[in-house]
Short mmCIF file of C-alpha atoms and ligand atoms in Angstrom, two decimals:
data_model
loop_
_atom_site.label_atom_id
_atom_site.label_comp_id
_atom_site.label_asym_id
_atom_site.label_seq_id
_atom_site.Cartn_x
_atom_site.Cartn_y
_atom_site.Cartn_z
CA MET A 1 7.11 81.44 -14.58
CA TYR A 2 7.73 78.81 -12.06
CA ASN A 3 8.95 79.11 -8.29
CA SER A 4 9.49 77.37 -5.97
CA LYS A 5 8.66 76.09 -2.57
CA ILE A 6 10.18 74.47 0.44
CA THR A 7 8.11 70.54 0.43
CA GLY A 8 10.66 68.99 2.71
CA LEU A 9 12.87 70.03 5.99
CA GLY A 10 14.91 67.61 8.02
CA TYR A 11 17.60 67.86 10.25
CA TYR A 12 19.76 65.75 12.56
CA VAL A 13 22.50 66.71 15.31
CA PRO A 14 24.78 64.07 17.56
CA ASP A 15 23.06 62.95 20.58
CA ASN A 16 26.29 63.98 22.46
CA VAL A 17 25.54 67.38 24.54
CA VAL A 18 27.95 69.43 25.52
CA THR A 19 27.34 71.30 28.29
CA ASN A 20 29.29 74.97 29.63
CA ASP A 21 30.22 72.95 32.77
CA ASP A 22 32.01 70.14 30.45
CA LEU A 23 33.96 73.38 28.59
CA SER A 24 35.09 75.06 31.65
CA LYS A 25 37.05 72.05 32.19
CA LEU A 26 38.51 71.92 29.19
CA MET A 27 39.54 75.86 29.40
CA ASP A 28 39.25 78.88 31.72
CA THR A 29 35.54 79.49 30.82
CA ASN A 30 32.04 79.42 33.02
CA ASP A 31 28.40 78.95 32.10
CA ALA A 32 27.72 82.30 33.57
CA TRP A 33 29.97 84.31 30.90
CA ILE A 34 28.88 82.03 27.97
CA GLN A 35 24.93 82.34 28.75
CA GLU A 36 25.00 86.42 29.53
CA ARG A 37 27.48 86.98 26.02
CA THR A 38 26.36 84.35 23.79
CA GLY A 39 22.75 82.87 25.43
CA ILE A 40 24.36 79.58 24.90
CA LYS A 41 23.50 77.00 27.37
CA GLU A 42 24.60 73.38 25.56
CA ARG A 43 25.71 72.01 22.19
CA ARG A 44 26.36 69.00 20.22
CA TRP A 45 29.69 67.73 19.61
CA VAL A 46 29.87 64.36 17.53
CA LYS A 47 31.96 62.30 19.84
CA PRO A 48 35.54 60.57 19.08
CA GLY A 49 34.95 57.65 16.87
CA SER A 50 31.47 58.38 16.20
CA GLU A 51 30.62 57.59 12.40
CA ASP A 52 29.23 61.34 11.68
CA THR A 53 30.92 63.57 9.20
CA THR A 54 29.87 66.48 8.16
CA SER A 55 28.82 64.44 4.90
CA VAL A 56 27.21 61.68 6.98
CA MET A 57 25.21 63.97 8.89
CA GLY A 58 24.15 66.00 6.03
CA VAL A 59 22.69 62.50 4.63
CA LYS A 60 20.45 62.19 7.80
CA ALA A 61 18.57 65.30 7.29
CA ALA A 62 18.56 65.06 4.00
CA LYS A 63 17.07 61.75 4.75
CA VAL A 64 14.45 62.86 6.43
CA ALA A 65 13.29 66.13 4.48
CA ILE A 66 13.14 63.85 0.85
CA GLU A 67 10.80 61.61 3.00
CA ARG A 68 9.00 64.31 4.19
CA ALA A 69 8.41 66.10 0.57
CA GLY A 70 7.07 62.83 -0.62
CA ILE A 71 9.20 62.31 -3.29
CA ASP A 72 11.59 59.62 -4.37
CA LYS A 73 15.64 60.32 -4.52
CA ASP A 74 15.73 59.50 -7.89
CA ASP A 75 13.08 62.93 -8.34
CA ILE A 76 16.30 65.10 -7.05
CA ASP A 77 17.61 66.77 -10.29
CA LEU A 78 20.06 68.86 -8.22
CA ILE A 79 22.58 68.67 -4.61
CA VAL A 80 23.35 71.83 -3.05
CA PHE A 81 26.00 71.23 -0.32
CA ALA A 82 27.18 74.08 2.05
CA THR A 83 29.45 74.18 4.49
CA LEU A 84 32.65 75.18 5.95
CA SER A 85 33.87 71.91 7.52
CA PRO A 86 33.53 69.52 4.71
CA ASP A 87 34.93 65.92 5.32
CA PHE A 88 37.85 66.97 2.56
CA TYR A 89 39.69 69.94 1.04
CA PHE A 90 38.55 68.44 -2.29
CA PRO A 91 35.87 67.12 -3.59
CA GLY A 92 33.50 68.69 -1.45
CA PRO A 93 30.50 66.59 0.20
CA GLY A 94 27.59 67.49 -2.02
CA VAL A 95 29.25 64.14 -4.47
CA GLN A 96 29.73 62.21 -1.16
CA VAL A 97 26.36 62.65 -0.39
CA GLN A 98 25.04 61.95 -4.14
CA LYS A 99 27.28 58.49 -3.76
CA ALA A 100 25.20 57.50 0.33
CA LEU A 101 22.16 58.43 -1.57
CA ASP A 102 22.54 56.56 -4.33
CA ILE A 103 21.20 59.41 -7.07
CA LYS A 104 22.54 58.88 -10.40
CA THR A 105 24.75 61.48 -12.43
CA VAL A 106 22.64 64.95 -10.99
CA GLY A 107 25.24 67.99 -10.52
CA ALA A 108 26.00 68.06 -7.02
CA ILE A 109 27.07 71.97 -6.02
CA ASP A 110 28.84 73.18 -3.25
CA ILE A 111 28.44 76.33 -1.43
CA ARG A 112 30.97 78.14 1.03
CA ASN A 113 29.68 81.06 2.70
CA GLN A 114 30.30 80.00 6.52
CA CYS A 115 26.89 80.84 8.18
CA SER A 116 25.13 82.75 5.34
CA GLY A 117 25.61 79.40 3.35
CA PHE A 118 21.82 78.10 3.61
CA ILE A 119 20.63 81.28 2.12
CA TYR A 120 23.25 80.91 -0.48
CA GLY A 121 22.20 77.42 -1.38
CA LEU A 122 18.60 77.90 -1.09
CA SER A 123 19.04 81.39 -3.75
CA VAL A 124 21.30 78.73 -6.03
CA ALA A 125 18.46 76.20 -5.98
CA ASP A 126 15.79 78.82 -6.12
CA GLN A 127 17.13 80.19 -9.56
CA PHE A 128 17.52 77.04 -10.82
CA ILE A 129 13.70 76.47 -10.32
CA LYS A 130 12.48 79.52 -11.57
CA THR A 131 14.21 79.33 -15.10
CA GLY A 132 12.44 75.71 -15.02
CA MET A 133 15.35 73.86 -15.61
CA TYR A 134 14.81 72.05 -12.15
CA LYS A 135 12.00 70.42 -10.46
CA ASN A 136 13.36 69.51 -7.07
CA VAL A 137 16.57 70.10 -5.68
CA LEU A 138 17.96 69.19 -1.87
CA VAL A 139 20.19 71.91 -0.27
CA ILE A 140 21.89 70.85 2.70
CA GLY A 141 24.01 72.76 5.52
CA SER A 142 25.83 70.78 7.16
CA GLU A 143 28.64 71.47 9.84
CA ILE A 144 31.71 69.31 12.13
CA HIS A 145 33.60 72.38 14.21
CA SER A 146 34.29 70.61 17.09
CA LYS A 147 37.13 68.27 15.28
CA GLY A 148 38.82 71.50 14.55
CA LEU A 149 38.17 73.67 17.86
CA ASP A 150 41.21 75.13 19.85
CA LEU A 151 40.27 73.51 23.33
CA THR A 152 42.39 75.53 25.39
CA THR A 153 42.03 78.81 26.93
CA ARG A 154 43.75 80.64 24.23
CA GLY A 155 40.68 79.51 21.86
CA ARG A 156 38.02 80.52 24.78
CA GLY A 157 36.38 83.17 22.52
CA VAL A 158 35.88 80.85 19.59
CA SER A 159 35.63 77.76 20.66
CA VAL A 160 32.79 77.87 23.07
CA ILE A 161 30.03 79.07 20.45
CA PHE A 162 30.08 76.27 18.14
CA GLY A 163 28.41 73.38 17.35
CA ASP A 164 27.80 70.59 14.87
CA GLY A 165 24.40 69.46 13.10
CA ALA A 166 23.24 69.10 10.06
CA GLY A 167 19.80 70.45 8.04
CA ALA A 168 18.30 69.81 4.94
CA ALA A 169 15.24 71.62 2.77
CA ILE A 170 13.50 70.32 -0.81
CA LEU A 171 12.85 72.74 -2.58
CA SER A 172 10.30 71.90 -5.44
CA ARG A 173 8.74 73.50 -8.48
CA THR A 174 5.22 75.28 -7.76
CA GLU A 175 3.16 77.19 -10.61
CA ASP A 176 1.06 78.56 -7.69
CA ASN A 177 3.40 81.98 -7.91
CA SER A 178 1.65 83.18 -5.11
CA LYS A 179 3.44 80.72 -2.22
CA GLY A 180 6.60 79.91 -1.98
CA ILE A 181 10.30 81.70 -2.23
CA LEU A 182 9.37 85.38 -3.31
CA SER A 183 12.74 86.67 -3.13
CA THR A 184 16.30 86.21 -2.09
CA HIS A 185 19.01 88.85 -1.56
CA LEU A 186 22.84 87.74 -1.13
CA HIS A 187 25.66 90.13 -0.35
CA SER A 188 29.65 89.72 0.76
CA GLU A 189 32.35 92.19 1.47
CA GLY A 190 35.69 90.56 1.41
CA GLU A 191 37.54 93.60 2.61
CA HIS A 192 36.84 91.77 5.93
CA ALA A 193 37.67 88.75 4.70
CA GLU A 194 39.96 88.05 7.62
CA GLU A 195 38.46 89.05 10.66
CA LEU A 196 36.55 85.78 10.57
CA ALA A 197 38.80 83.17 9.24
CA LEU A 198 40.49 79.86 9.11
CA THR A 199 43.92 80.23 7.07
CA ALA A 200 45.13 77.19 7.24
CA PRO A 201 45.61 75.14 4.98
CA GLY A 202 44.76 77.55 2.02
CA MET A 203 47.47 77.14 -0.92
CA GLY A 204 47.27 80.71 -1.06
CA THR A 205 49.18 81.83 2.62
CA ARG A 206 51.76 78.46 2.37
CA TRP A 207 52.65 75.94 0.56
CA VAL A 208 52.36 72.31 2.12
CA ASN A 209 55.71 71.06 2.29
CA ASP A 210 56.33 73.92 4.31
CA ILE A 211 53.20 73.28 6.66
CA LEU A 212 54.51 69.68 6.97
CA LYS A 213 58.55 70.84 7.51
CA ASP A 214 57.41 73.12 10.50
CA ASN A 215 55.12 70.85 12.33
CA ASP A 216 54.86 73.74 15.14
CA PRO A 217 52.17 72.91 18.05
CA ASN A 218 51.57 76.80 18.50
CA ASP A 219 50.64 77.43 15.05
CA GLU A 220 47.27 78.67 16.16
CA SER A 221 46.46 79.17 11.85
CA TYR A 222 45.10 76.00 11.70
CA TYR A 223 41.75 77.21 14.12
CA PRO A 224 39.59 79.66 13.41
CA HIS A 225 39.94 82.99 14.25
CA MET A 226 37.30 85.59 14.79
CA ASN A 227 37.37 89.52 15.63
CA GLY A 228 34.21 89.16 17.54
CA GLN A 229 33.30 92.68 18.65
CA PHE A 230 33.90 93.91 15.17
CA VAL A 231 32.55 90.74 13.72
CA PHE A 232 29.23 91.79 15.89
CA LYS A 233 28.60 94.44 15.39
CA ASN A 234 28.57 94.62 11.53
CA ALA A 235 26.28 91.50 11.92
CA VAL A 236 23.83 93.73 13.49
CA VAL A 237 23.98 96.28 11.33
CA ARG A 238 23.35 93.68 7.98
CA PHE A 239 20.78 91.41 9.64
CA SER A 240 18.78 94.61 9.77
CA GLU A 241 19.68 95.95 6.06
CA VAL A 242 18.96 92.48 4.66
CA ILE A 243 16.11 91.91 6.17
CA MET A 244 14.88 95.23 4.97
CA GLU A 245 15.86 94.98 1.22
CA GLY A 246 13.82 91.50 1.34
CA LEU A 247 10.65 93.01 2.54
CA SER A 248 10.56 96.42 0.36
CA THR A 249 11.73 93.79 -2.45
CA ASN A 250 7.53 92.47 -1.85
CA LYS A 251 6.59 95.56 -0.66
CA LEU A 252 6.10 94.08 3.43
CA GLY A 253 6.72 95.94 5.76
CA PRO A 254 8.31 94.37 8.82
CA ASP A 255 4.53 94.03 10.90
CA ALA A 256 4.40 91.46 8.11
CA ILE A 257 6.84 89.16 9.52
CA ASP A 258 4.96 86.03 11.06
CA MET A 259 8.70 84.28 11.52
CA LEU A 260 12.06 85.51 11.54
CA ILE A 261 14.45 82.57 11.61
CA PRO A 262 17.87 83.79 12.11
CA HIS A 263 20.80 82.58 12.01
CA GLN A 264 22.22 81.63 15.21
CA ALA A 265 24.86 83.50 15.56
CA ASN A 266 24.68 84.94 18.97
CA LEU A 267 20.94 85.08 20.96
CA ARG A 268 22.36 88.63 21.49
CA ILE A 269 22.22 89.43 17.78
CA SER A 270 18.90 88.06 17.37
CA GLN A 271 17.41 89.65 20.46
CA PHE A 272 18.34 93.53 19.10
CA ILE A 273 17.25 92.39 15.58
CA GLN A 274 13.72 91.12 17.67
CA LYS A 275 13.42 94.99 19.08
CA LYS A 276 14.74 96.12 16.03
CA PHE A 277 11.74 95.20 14.43
CA LYS A 278 9.51 95.52 17.04
CA LEU A 279 8.97 91.63 17.32
CA THR A 280 7.23 89.65 19.45
CA ASP A 281 8.73 86.22 20.88
CA ASP A 282 6.25 84.27 18.97
CA GLN A 283 7.56 85.99 15.35
CA VAL A 284 11.44 85.15 16.23
CA PHE A 285 12.80 81.26 16.49
CA ASN A 286 15.65 80.84 18.74
CA ASN A 287 17.75 77.68 19.16
CA ILE A 288 21.18 78.17 19.75
CA MET A 289 21.06 77.61 23.14
CA LYS A 290 20.82 74.22 22.96
CA TYR A 291 23.05 73.99 19.78
CA GLY A 292 25.03 76.65 19.70
CA ASN A 293 26.11 78.49 16.49
CA THR A 294 25.91 75.64 13.49
CA THR A 295 26.97 77.86 10.58
CA ALA A 296 24.96 76.38 7.42
CA ALA A 297 23.43 74.59 9.57
CA SER A 298 21.84 76.57 12.02
CA ILE A 299 19.21 77.77 9.63
CA PRO A 300 17.73 74.90 8.20
CA ILE A 301 18.03 73.20 11.49
CA ALA A 302 15.83 76.20 13.40
CA LEU A 303 13.46 75.74 10.17
CA THR A 304 12.71 72.96 10.95
CA GLU A 305 12.23 73.10 14.58
CA ALA A 306 9.86 75.53 13.75
CA TRP A 307 7.81 73.72 11.00
CA GLU A 308 7.86 70.95 13.61
CA GLN A 309 6.35 73.01 16.72
CA GLY A 310 3.38 74.26 14.63
CA LYS A 311 5.38 77.59 14.58
CA ILE A 312 4.74 77.81 10.90
CA LYS A 313 1.75 77.83 9.15
CA GLU A 314 0.23 77.82 5.49
CA GLY A 315 0.09 81.38 4.09
CA ASP A 316 2.66 82.93 6.87
CA THR A 317 5.44 85.11 5.49
CA VAL A 318 8.64 83.63 6.92
CA VAL A 319 12.03 85.71 7.23
CA LEU A 320 15.25 84.02 7.12
CA ALA A 321 18.62 85.86 7.22
CA ALA A 322 22.01 85.20 7.80
CA PHE A 323 25.48 87.26 8.57
CA GLY A 324 29.10 85.84 8.56
CA SER A 325 32.36 85.33 7.81
CA GLY A 326 33.62 86.84 4.22
CA PHE A 327 31.89 88.89 5.24
CA THR A 328 28.69 87.26 3.77
CA TRP A 329 24.82 87.98 4.73
CA GLY A 330 21.39 87.25 2.89
CA SER A 331 18.14 86.93 3.61
CA ALA A 332 14.98 84.84 2.28
CA ILE A 333 11.42 85.99 1.82
CA ILE A 334 9.16 82.97 2.15
CA LYS A 335 5.32 82.93 1.61
CA TRP A 336 4.97 79.60 3.15
N1 ACO B 422 34.81 82.42 28.64
C1 ACO B 422 35.33 83.47 29.61
N2 ACO B 422 36.10 84.83 29.10
C2 ACO B 422 35.96 85.09 27.62
C3 ACO B 422 35.80 83.81 27.02
C4 ACO B 422 35.22 82.91 27.26
N3 ACO B 422 34.43 81.64 26.67
N4 ACO B 422 36.32 84.08 25.80
C5 ACO B 422 36.78 85.46 26.30
N5 ACO B 422 36.74 85.94 27.21
C6 ACO B 422 37.68 87.26 27.92
C7 ACO B 422 38.08 87.46 26.73
O1 ACO B 422 39.58 87.01 26.96
C8 ACO B 422 37.63 89.12 27.44
O2 ACO B 422 38.88 89.12 28.57
P1 ACO B 422 39.66 90.88 28.70
O3 ACO B 422 38.09 91.62 29.16
O4 ACO B 422 40.04 90.31 30.13
O5 ACO B 422 40.71 91.27 28.22
C9 ACO B 422 36.56 89.42 27.84
O6 ACO B 422 36.05 88.28 28.10
C10 ACO B 422 35.97 89.70 26.72
O7 ACO B 422 35.89 89.41 25.06
P2 ACO B 422 35.48 89.58 23.94
O8 ACO B 422 36.02 89.52 22.88
O9 ACO B 422 35.87 91.31 23.86
O10 ACO B 422 34.07 89.55 24.68
P3 ACO B 422 32.54 89.79 23.91
O11 ACO B 422 31.35 90.22 24.12
O12 ACO B 422 32.97 90.76 22.66
O13 ACO B 422 31.71 88.57 23.46
C11 ACO B 422 31.58 86.88 21.39
C12 ACO B 422 32.59 87.56 22.49
C13 ACO B 422 30.41 86.01 21.97
C14 ACO B 422 32.19 86.16 20.53
C15 ACO B 422 31.14 87.75 20.68
O14 ACO B 422 31.68 88.73 20.30
C16 ACO B 422 30.10 87.34 19.69
O15 ACO B 422 28.90 86.88 19.57
N6 ACO B 422 30.63 87.80 18.27
C17 ACO B 422 29.45 87.64 17.08
C18 ACO B 422 30.05 85.90 16.73
C19 ACO B 422 29.10 86.11 15.27
O16 ACO B 422 28.14 86.56 14.96
N7 ACO B 422 30.02 85.49 13.90
C20 ACO B 422 29.10 85.39 13.04
C21 ACO B 422 29.05 84.26 12.80
S1 ACO B 422 30.39 82.77 12.84
C22 ACO B 422 30.86 82.09 11.33
O17 ACO B 422 30.36 83.04 9.75
C23 ACO B 422 31.93 81.49 11.30
#
């Protein structure tokens, strides 16, 4: 039986810093409200005219991860790309990464699953490696939110939260079963699909011809909708459950956690989980203050930063956990 191990990590965020004060010039909001409710101080948004797209940022993060893994791009057997903000409606960005990196004809899988996208992607990659089918899988989470947000007061409950960025990991085969991804756990609850959703331009709701004919500037279906408090309440429950599920599967308790990297949805959610599991500040990594919520990119960006800062050491038990639109949620338990 093979195991899979993270051998390379990388991230990329646009240079352009957007502070809460910058947002207060666009809509009726303020730094105190945003910090108090979310912990966010600033986020990165691509500048208009920038070359950065979801796939381009994913490629930038991937290049760093590939180099750190010490492999050649031609050693990659599969590309897995998680995003809710693809460059095109179709095809998904997996094939754009393949083209940009000039990787031959390996498979490219596109994962949706929003904030849980990276964990879903990691789980897919892990299964392919554990079965012996592939040796090296590139997993990317990348997101451009800034181009799709309602930047008026109408959209303030959603728009202040999200940021742009990308993170990537190389998962490689190892025969050392004491290290690597011990288990992943995936869940969803479609009953709440519309509590956090962007419904246009989906074919399920309207015909494209009708959308084009309507051309209504007040059409809110082109902007993300979020029932914030309902999402928050579900998030704290599901985060806790799925972390416990992962720990119990591996016969571990919360005291075994060396580093928890929660999806950066809201600092208050991370703090709730930290308190619930009685973890110290050193055992939980947060960077939402700098980047906002970058959905599928948030875990790989945070994981890379934590690793770069020497906060993850060989032999550590690292727990990744996410919750988001779908609802979807998941966790990964890793022995570093
Ligand atoms: N600035 C100032 N005031 C605001 C803003 C803003 N940016 N946004 C909303 N308000 C106002 C509202 O209009 C409301 O005013 P009212 O009382 O006069 O009606 C008041 O603030 C409270 O609004 P709520 O929406 O109830 O605020 P809440 O405390 O719930 O915080 C938040 C909102 C931060 C969005 C919170 O609900 C949250 O973090 N939810 C979870 C988000 C999350 O985890 N998402 C999952 C991942 S994202 C994904 O999967 C794509």
